[in-house]
Short mmCIF file of C-alpha atoms in Angstrom, two decimals:
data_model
loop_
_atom_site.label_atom_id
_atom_site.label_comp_id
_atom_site.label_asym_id
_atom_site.label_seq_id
_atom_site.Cartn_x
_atom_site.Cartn_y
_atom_site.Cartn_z
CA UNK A 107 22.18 88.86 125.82
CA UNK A 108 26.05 89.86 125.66
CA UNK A 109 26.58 92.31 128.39
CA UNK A 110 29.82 94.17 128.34
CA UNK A 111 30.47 95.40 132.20
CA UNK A 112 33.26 97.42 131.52
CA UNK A 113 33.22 100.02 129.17
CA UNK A 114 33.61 103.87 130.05
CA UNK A 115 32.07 107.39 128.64
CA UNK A 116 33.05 110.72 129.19
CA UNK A 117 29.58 113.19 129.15
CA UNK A 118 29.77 116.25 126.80
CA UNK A 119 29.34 118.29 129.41
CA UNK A 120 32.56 117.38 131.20
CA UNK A 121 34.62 117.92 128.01
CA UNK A 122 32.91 121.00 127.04
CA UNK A 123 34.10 122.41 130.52
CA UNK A 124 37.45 121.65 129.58
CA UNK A 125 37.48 123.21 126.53
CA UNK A 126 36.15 126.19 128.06
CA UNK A 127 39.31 126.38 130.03
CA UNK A 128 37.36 125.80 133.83
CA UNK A 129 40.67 125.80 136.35
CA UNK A 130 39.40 123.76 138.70
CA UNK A 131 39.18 120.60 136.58
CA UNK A 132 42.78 120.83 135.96
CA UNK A 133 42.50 119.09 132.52
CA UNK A 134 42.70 120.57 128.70
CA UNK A 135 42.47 119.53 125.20
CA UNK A 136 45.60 118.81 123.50
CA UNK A 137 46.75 117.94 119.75
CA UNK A 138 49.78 114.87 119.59
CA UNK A 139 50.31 113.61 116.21
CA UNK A 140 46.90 114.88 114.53
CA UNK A 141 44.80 113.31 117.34
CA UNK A 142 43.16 115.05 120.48
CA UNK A 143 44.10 114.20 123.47
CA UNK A 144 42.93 115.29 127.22
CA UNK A 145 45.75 115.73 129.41
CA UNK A 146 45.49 115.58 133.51
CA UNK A 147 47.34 117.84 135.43
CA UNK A 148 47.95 114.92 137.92
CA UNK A 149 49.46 113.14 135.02
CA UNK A 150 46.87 111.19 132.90
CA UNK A 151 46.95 111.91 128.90
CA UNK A 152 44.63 109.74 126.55
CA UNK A 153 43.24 110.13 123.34
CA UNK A 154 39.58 111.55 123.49
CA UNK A 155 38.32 108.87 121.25
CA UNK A 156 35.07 109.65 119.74
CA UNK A 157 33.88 106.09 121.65
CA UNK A 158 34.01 108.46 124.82
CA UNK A 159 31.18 110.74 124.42
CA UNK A 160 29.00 109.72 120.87
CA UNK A 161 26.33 106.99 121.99
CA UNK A 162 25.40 106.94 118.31
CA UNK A 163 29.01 105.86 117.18
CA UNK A 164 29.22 103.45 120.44
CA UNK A 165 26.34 101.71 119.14
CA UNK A 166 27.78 100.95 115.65
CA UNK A 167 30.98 99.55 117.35
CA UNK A 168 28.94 97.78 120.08
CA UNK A 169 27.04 95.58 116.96
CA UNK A 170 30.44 95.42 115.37
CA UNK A 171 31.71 93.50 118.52
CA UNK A 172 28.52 91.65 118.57
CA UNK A 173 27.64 93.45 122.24
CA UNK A 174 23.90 93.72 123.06
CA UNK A 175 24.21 96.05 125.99
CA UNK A 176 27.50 97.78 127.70
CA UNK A 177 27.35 99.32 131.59
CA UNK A 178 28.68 102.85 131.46
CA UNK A 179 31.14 104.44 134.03
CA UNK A 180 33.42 106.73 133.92
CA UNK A 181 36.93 107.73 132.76
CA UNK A 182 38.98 107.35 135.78
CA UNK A 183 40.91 110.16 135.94
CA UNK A 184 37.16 111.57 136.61
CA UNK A 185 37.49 110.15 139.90
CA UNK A 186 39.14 113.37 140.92
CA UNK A 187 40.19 111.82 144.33
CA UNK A 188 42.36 114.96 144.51
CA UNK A 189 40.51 117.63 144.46
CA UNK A 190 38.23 119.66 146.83
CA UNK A 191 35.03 118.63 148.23
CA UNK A 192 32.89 121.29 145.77
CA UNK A 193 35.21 120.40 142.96
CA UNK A 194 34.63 116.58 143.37
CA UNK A 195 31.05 116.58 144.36
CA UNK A 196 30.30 118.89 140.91
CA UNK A 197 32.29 116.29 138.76
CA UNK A 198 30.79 113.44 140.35
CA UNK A 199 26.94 115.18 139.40
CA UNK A 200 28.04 115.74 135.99
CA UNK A 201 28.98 112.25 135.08
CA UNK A 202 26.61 110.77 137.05
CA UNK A 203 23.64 112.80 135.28
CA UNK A 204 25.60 112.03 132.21
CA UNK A 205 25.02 108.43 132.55
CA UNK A 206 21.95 108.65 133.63
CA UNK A 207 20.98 110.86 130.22
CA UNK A 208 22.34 108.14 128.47
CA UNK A 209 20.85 104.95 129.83
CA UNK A 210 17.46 106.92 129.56
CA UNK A 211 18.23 107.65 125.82
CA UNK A 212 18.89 104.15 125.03
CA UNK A 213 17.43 102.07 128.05
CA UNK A 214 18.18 98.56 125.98
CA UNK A 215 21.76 99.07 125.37
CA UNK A 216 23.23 101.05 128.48
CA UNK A 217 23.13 100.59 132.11
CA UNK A 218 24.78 103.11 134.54
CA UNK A 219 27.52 102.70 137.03
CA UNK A 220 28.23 105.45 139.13
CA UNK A 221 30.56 107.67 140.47
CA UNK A 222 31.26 109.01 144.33
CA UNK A 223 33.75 111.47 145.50
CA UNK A 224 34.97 108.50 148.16
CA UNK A 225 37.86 110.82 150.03
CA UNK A 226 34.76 112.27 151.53
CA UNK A 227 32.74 109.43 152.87
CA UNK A 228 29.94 111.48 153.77
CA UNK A 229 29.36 112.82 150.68
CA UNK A 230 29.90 109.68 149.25
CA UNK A 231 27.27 108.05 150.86
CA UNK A 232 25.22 110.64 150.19
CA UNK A 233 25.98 110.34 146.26
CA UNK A 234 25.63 106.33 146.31
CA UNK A 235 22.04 107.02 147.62
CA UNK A 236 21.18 109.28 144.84
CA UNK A 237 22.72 106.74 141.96
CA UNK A 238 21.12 103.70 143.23
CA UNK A 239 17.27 104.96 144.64
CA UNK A 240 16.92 108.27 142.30
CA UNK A 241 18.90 106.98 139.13
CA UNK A 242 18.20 103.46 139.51
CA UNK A 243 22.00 101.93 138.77
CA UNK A 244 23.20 98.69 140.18
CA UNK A 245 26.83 99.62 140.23
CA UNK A 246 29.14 101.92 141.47
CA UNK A 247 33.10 102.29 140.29
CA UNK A 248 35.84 103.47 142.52
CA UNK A 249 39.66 103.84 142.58
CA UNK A 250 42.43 100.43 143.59
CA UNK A 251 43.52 103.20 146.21
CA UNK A 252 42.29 106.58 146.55
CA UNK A 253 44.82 108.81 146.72
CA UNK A 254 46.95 106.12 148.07
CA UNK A 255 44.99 104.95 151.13
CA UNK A 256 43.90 101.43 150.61
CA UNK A 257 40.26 99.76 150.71
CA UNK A 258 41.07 98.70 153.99
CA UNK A 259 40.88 101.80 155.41
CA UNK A 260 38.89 102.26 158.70
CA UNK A 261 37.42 105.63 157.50
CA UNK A 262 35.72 103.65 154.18
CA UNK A 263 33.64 101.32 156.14
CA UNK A 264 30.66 103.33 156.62
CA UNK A 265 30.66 103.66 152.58
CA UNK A 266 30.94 99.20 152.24
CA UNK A 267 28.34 99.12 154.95
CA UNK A 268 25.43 101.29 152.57
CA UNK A 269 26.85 99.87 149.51
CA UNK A 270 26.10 96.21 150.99
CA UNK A 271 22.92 97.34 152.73
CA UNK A 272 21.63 98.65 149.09
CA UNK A 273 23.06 95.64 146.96
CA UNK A 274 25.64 97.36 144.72
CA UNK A 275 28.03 96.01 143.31
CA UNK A 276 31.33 97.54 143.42
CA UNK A 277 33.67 98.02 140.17
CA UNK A 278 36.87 98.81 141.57
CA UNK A 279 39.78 99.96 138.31
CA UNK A 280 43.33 100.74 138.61
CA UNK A 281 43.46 104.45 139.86
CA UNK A 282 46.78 106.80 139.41
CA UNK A 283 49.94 104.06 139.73
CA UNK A 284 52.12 106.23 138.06
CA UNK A 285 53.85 107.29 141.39
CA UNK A 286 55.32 104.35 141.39
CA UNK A 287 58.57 104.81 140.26
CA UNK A 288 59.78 101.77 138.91
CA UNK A 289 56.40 102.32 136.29
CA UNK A 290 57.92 105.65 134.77
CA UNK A 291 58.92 104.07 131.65
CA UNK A 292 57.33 101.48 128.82
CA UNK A 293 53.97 102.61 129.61
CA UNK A 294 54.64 100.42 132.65
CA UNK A 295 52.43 102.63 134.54
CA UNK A 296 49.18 100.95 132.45
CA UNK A 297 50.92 97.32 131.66
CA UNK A 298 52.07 96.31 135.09
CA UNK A 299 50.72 99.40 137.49
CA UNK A 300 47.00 98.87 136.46
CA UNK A 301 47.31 94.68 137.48
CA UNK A 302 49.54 95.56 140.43
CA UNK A 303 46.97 97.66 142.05
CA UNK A 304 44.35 95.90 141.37
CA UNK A 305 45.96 93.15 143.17
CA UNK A 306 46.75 95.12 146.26
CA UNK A 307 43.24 96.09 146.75
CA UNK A 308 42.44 93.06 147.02
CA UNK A 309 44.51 91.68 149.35
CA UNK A 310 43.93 94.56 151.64
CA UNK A 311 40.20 93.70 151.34
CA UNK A 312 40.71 90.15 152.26
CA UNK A 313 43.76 90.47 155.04
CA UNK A 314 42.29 93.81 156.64
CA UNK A 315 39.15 91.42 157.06
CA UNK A 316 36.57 93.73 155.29
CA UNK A 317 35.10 91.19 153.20
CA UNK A 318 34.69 89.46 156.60
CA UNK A 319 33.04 92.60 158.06
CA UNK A 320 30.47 92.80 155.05
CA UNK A 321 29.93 89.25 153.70
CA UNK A 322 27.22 89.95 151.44
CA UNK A 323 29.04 93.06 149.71
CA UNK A 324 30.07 92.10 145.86
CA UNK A 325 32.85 93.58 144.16
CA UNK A 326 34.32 93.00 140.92
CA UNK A 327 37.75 93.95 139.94
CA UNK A 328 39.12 94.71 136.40
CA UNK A 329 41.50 93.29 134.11
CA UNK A 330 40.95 89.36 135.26
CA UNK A 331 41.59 90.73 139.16
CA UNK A 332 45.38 92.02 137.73
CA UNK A 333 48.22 89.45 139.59
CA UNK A 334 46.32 88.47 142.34
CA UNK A 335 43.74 84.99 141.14
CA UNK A 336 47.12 83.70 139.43
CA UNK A 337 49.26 83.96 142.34
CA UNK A 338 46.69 83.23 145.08
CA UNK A 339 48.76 79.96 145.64
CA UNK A 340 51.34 82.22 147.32
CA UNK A 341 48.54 83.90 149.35
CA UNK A 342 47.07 80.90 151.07
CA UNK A 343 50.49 79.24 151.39
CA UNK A 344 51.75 82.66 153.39
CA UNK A 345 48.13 82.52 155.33
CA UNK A 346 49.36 79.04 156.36
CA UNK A 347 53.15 79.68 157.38
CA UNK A 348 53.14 83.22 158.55
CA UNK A 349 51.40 85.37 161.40
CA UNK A 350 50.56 89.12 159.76
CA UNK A 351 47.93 87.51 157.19
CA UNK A 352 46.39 86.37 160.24
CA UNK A 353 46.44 89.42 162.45
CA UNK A 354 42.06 90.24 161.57
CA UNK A 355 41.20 86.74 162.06
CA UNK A 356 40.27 85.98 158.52
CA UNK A 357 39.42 82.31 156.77
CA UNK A 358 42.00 81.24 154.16
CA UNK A 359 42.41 83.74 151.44
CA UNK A 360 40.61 81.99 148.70
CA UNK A 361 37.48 81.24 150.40
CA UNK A 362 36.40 84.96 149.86
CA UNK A 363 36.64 84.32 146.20
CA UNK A 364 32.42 83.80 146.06
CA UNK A 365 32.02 87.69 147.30
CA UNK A 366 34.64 88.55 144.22
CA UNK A 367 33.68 88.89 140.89
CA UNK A 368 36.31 89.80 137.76
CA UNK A 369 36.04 90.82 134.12
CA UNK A 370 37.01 88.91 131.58
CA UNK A 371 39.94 91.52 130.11
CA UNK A 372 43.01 89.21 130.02
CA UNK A 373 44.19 89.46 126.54
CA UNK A 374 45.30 85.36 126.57
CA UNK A 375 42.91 82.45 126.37
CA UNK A 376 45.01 80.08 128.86
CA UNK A 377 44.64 83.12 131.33
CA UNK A 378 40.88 83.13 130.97
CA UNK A 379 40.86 79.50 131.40
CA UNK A 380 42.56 79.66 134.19
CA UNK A 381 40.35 82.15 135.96
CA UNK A 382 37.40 80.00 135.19
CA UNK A 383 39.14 77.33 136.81
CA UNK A 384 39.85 79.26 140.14
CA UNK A 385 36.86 81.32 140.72
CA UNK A 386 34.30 79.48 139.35
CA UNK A 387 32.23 80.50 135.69
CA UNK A 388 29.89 82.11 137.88
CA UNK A 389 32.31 85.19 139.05
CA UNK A 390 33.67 86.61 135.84
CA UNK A 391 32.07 88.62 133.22
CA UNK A 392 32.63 89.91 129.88
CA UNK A 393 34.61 93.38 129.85
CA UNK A 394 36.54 95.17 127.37
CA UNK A 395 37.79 98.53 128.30
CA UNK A 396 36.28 100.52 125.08
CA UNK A 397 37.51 103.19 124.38
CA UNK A 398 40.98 102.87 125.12
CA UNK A 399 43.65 101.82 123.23
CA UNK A 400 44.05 98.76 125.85
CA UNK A 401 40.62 97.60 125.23
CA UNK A 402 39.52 93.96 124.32
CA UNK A 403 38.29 94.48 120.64
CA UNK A 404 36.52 90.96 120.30
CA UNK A 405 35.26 89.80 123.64
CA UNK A 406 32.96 87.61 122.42
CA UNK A 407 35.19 85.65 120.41
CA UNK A 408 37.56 85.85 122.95
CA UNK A 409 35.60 84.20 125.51
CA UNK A 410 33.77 82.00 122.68
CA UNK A 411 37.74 80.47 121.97
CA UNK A 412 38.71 80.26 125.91
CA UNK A 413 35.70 77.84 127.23
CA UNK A 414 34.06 75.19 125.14
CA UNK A 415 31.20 74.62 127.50
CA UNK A 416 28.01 76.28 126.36
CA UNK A 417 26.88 77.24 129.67
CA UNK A 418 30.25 78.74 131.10
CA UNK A 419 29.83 80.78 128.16
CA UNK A 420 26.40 82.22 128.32
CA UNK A 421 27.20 83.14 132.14
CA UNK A 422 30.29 84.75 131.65
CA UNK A 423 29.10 86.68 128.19
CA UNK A 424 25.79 88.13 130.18
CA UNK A 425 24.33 85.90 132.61
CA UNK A 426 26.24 86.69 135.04
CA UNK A 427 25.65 90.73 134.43
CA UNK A 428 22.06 90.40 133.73
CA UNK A 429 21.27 88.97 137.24
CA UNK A 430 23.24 91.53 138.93
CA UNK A 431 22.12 94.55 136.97
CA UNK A 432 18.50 93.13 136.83
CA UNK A 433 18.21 92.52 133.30
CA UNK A 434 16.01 89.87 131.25
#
């Protein structure tokens, strides 16, 4: 079975809202060029590809890509880190319910990966609960940063510690880099931001010793990790020469790499090569980022032309994915 772990969908509900003009979502529909877009107030604008919200239509394009089954999550920018406790907790119902409709409509070919509103921890916990014993998903995605506090933060703990008590695995994507303002132009924010982050959230899970704190929680990052595998040379060389990495007691950086798992969205063979190489065949799975315009439009191929081994390949296409999502 070819499982594609990262794919996202946007419930009808949630765009019907916006159309309706609902103020509190701070989003609307848009025309550029002939094509509908949904703009963000805090600064998000992408097309609102039919991909997002017609299972029917996904499932044509999924057999076109030779995928058997894709786990759903969210949009980002319906993260809504920003906005108001009722706000965040009825957007985080919607889509969750959303999925949910959707894996029950077509139980073969979706799995769900939820969403919490994790600048409230409480409620957060609260929501991860609900996903994982009342919906029955495996996986929850959240933000590189939310709202610019790092996954390092004290306050986040209690959310690791019930995500690692009920054997979740966190999907954590690139969330709102665009404040960064070297990323203002060349869609910089999406080709360097998105990698950068990713990064960053991973090294404050490793330095601020979380991973230590919660050895048996899994997370998997997008985009191949971003900069961080291909640079973790210059991570375990500064462990070694300087005293800050140092300052939570953690082992050497890499070591962690068994509690980390990636996606397979690099875009370049030699990169995915490379990753397999570092983290083992047993860490990565296949990804592809549909429906944006930066997805990975032959993942199968992709991975089929980056590893000749036959059994690298059948873990990394869906083996991998159907033992953590608890799939035959």
């Amino acid at each position: 079975m070819k499982i594609d772990i990262h794919s996202h969908y946007i419930p009808h509900e949630f765009i019907n809202l916006v159309n309706e003009g609902c103020p509190e979502l701070k989003a609307k529909i848009i025309e550029k060029s002939g094509s509908l877009f949904i703009q963000h107030e805090q600064g998000y604008a992408y097309p609102l590809n039919k991909g997002f919200y017609d299972l029917e239509y996904r499932l044509a394009e999924m057999e076109k890509a030779k995928i058997d089954m894709a786990a759903l999550s969210s949009a980002p920018p319906l993260f809504y880190y920003d906005a108001d406790v009722e706000t965040s907790c009825e957007v985080v119902s919607l889509v969750n319910d959303g999925i949910a409709e959707a894996v029950r409509t077509y139980p073969n070919k979706f799995a769900g990966v939820g969403n919490v509103s994790l600048q409230y921890v409480d409620k957060a916990i609260e929501q991860l609960e609900y996903i994982v014993r009342h919906l029955g998903f495996k996986a929850v995605q959240i933000g590189s940063n939310i709202e610019g506090k790092q996954l390092d933060a004290p306050e986040l703990l209690p959310f690791f510690a019930k995500a690692e008590e009920l054997g979740v695995l966190i999907i954590t994507h690139p969330y709102y880099v665009g404040a960064k303002n070297a990323l203002e132009k060349y869609y910089l924010t999406n080709l360097i931001g998105n990698p950068l982050d990713t990064a960053l959230a991973i090294a404050h899970l490793i330095f601020g010793g979380v991973l230590d704190k919660f050895p048996a929680l899994k997370f998997c990052f997008a985009h191949g990790g971003g900069f961080l595998p291909y640079q973790i040379g210059r991570l375990e060389h500064g462990y070694k020469v300087r005293t800050e990495p140092k300052i939570h007691g953690i082992k050497p950086p890499s070591s962690y790499f068994n509690q980390l798992y990636f996606d397979s969205i690099l875009f370049d063979e030699r990169a995915l090569r490379y990753l397999i190489e570092i983290v083992e065949p047993g860490q990565i799975m296949m990804g592809t980022d549909y429906p944006f315009d930066m997805e990975e439009t032959n993942p199968v191929e992709f991975i089929n032309k980056a590893t000749g081994d036959k059994d690298y390949k059948n873990m990394i296409l869906g083996g991998n994915a159907a033992e953590i999502f608890g799939l035959e």
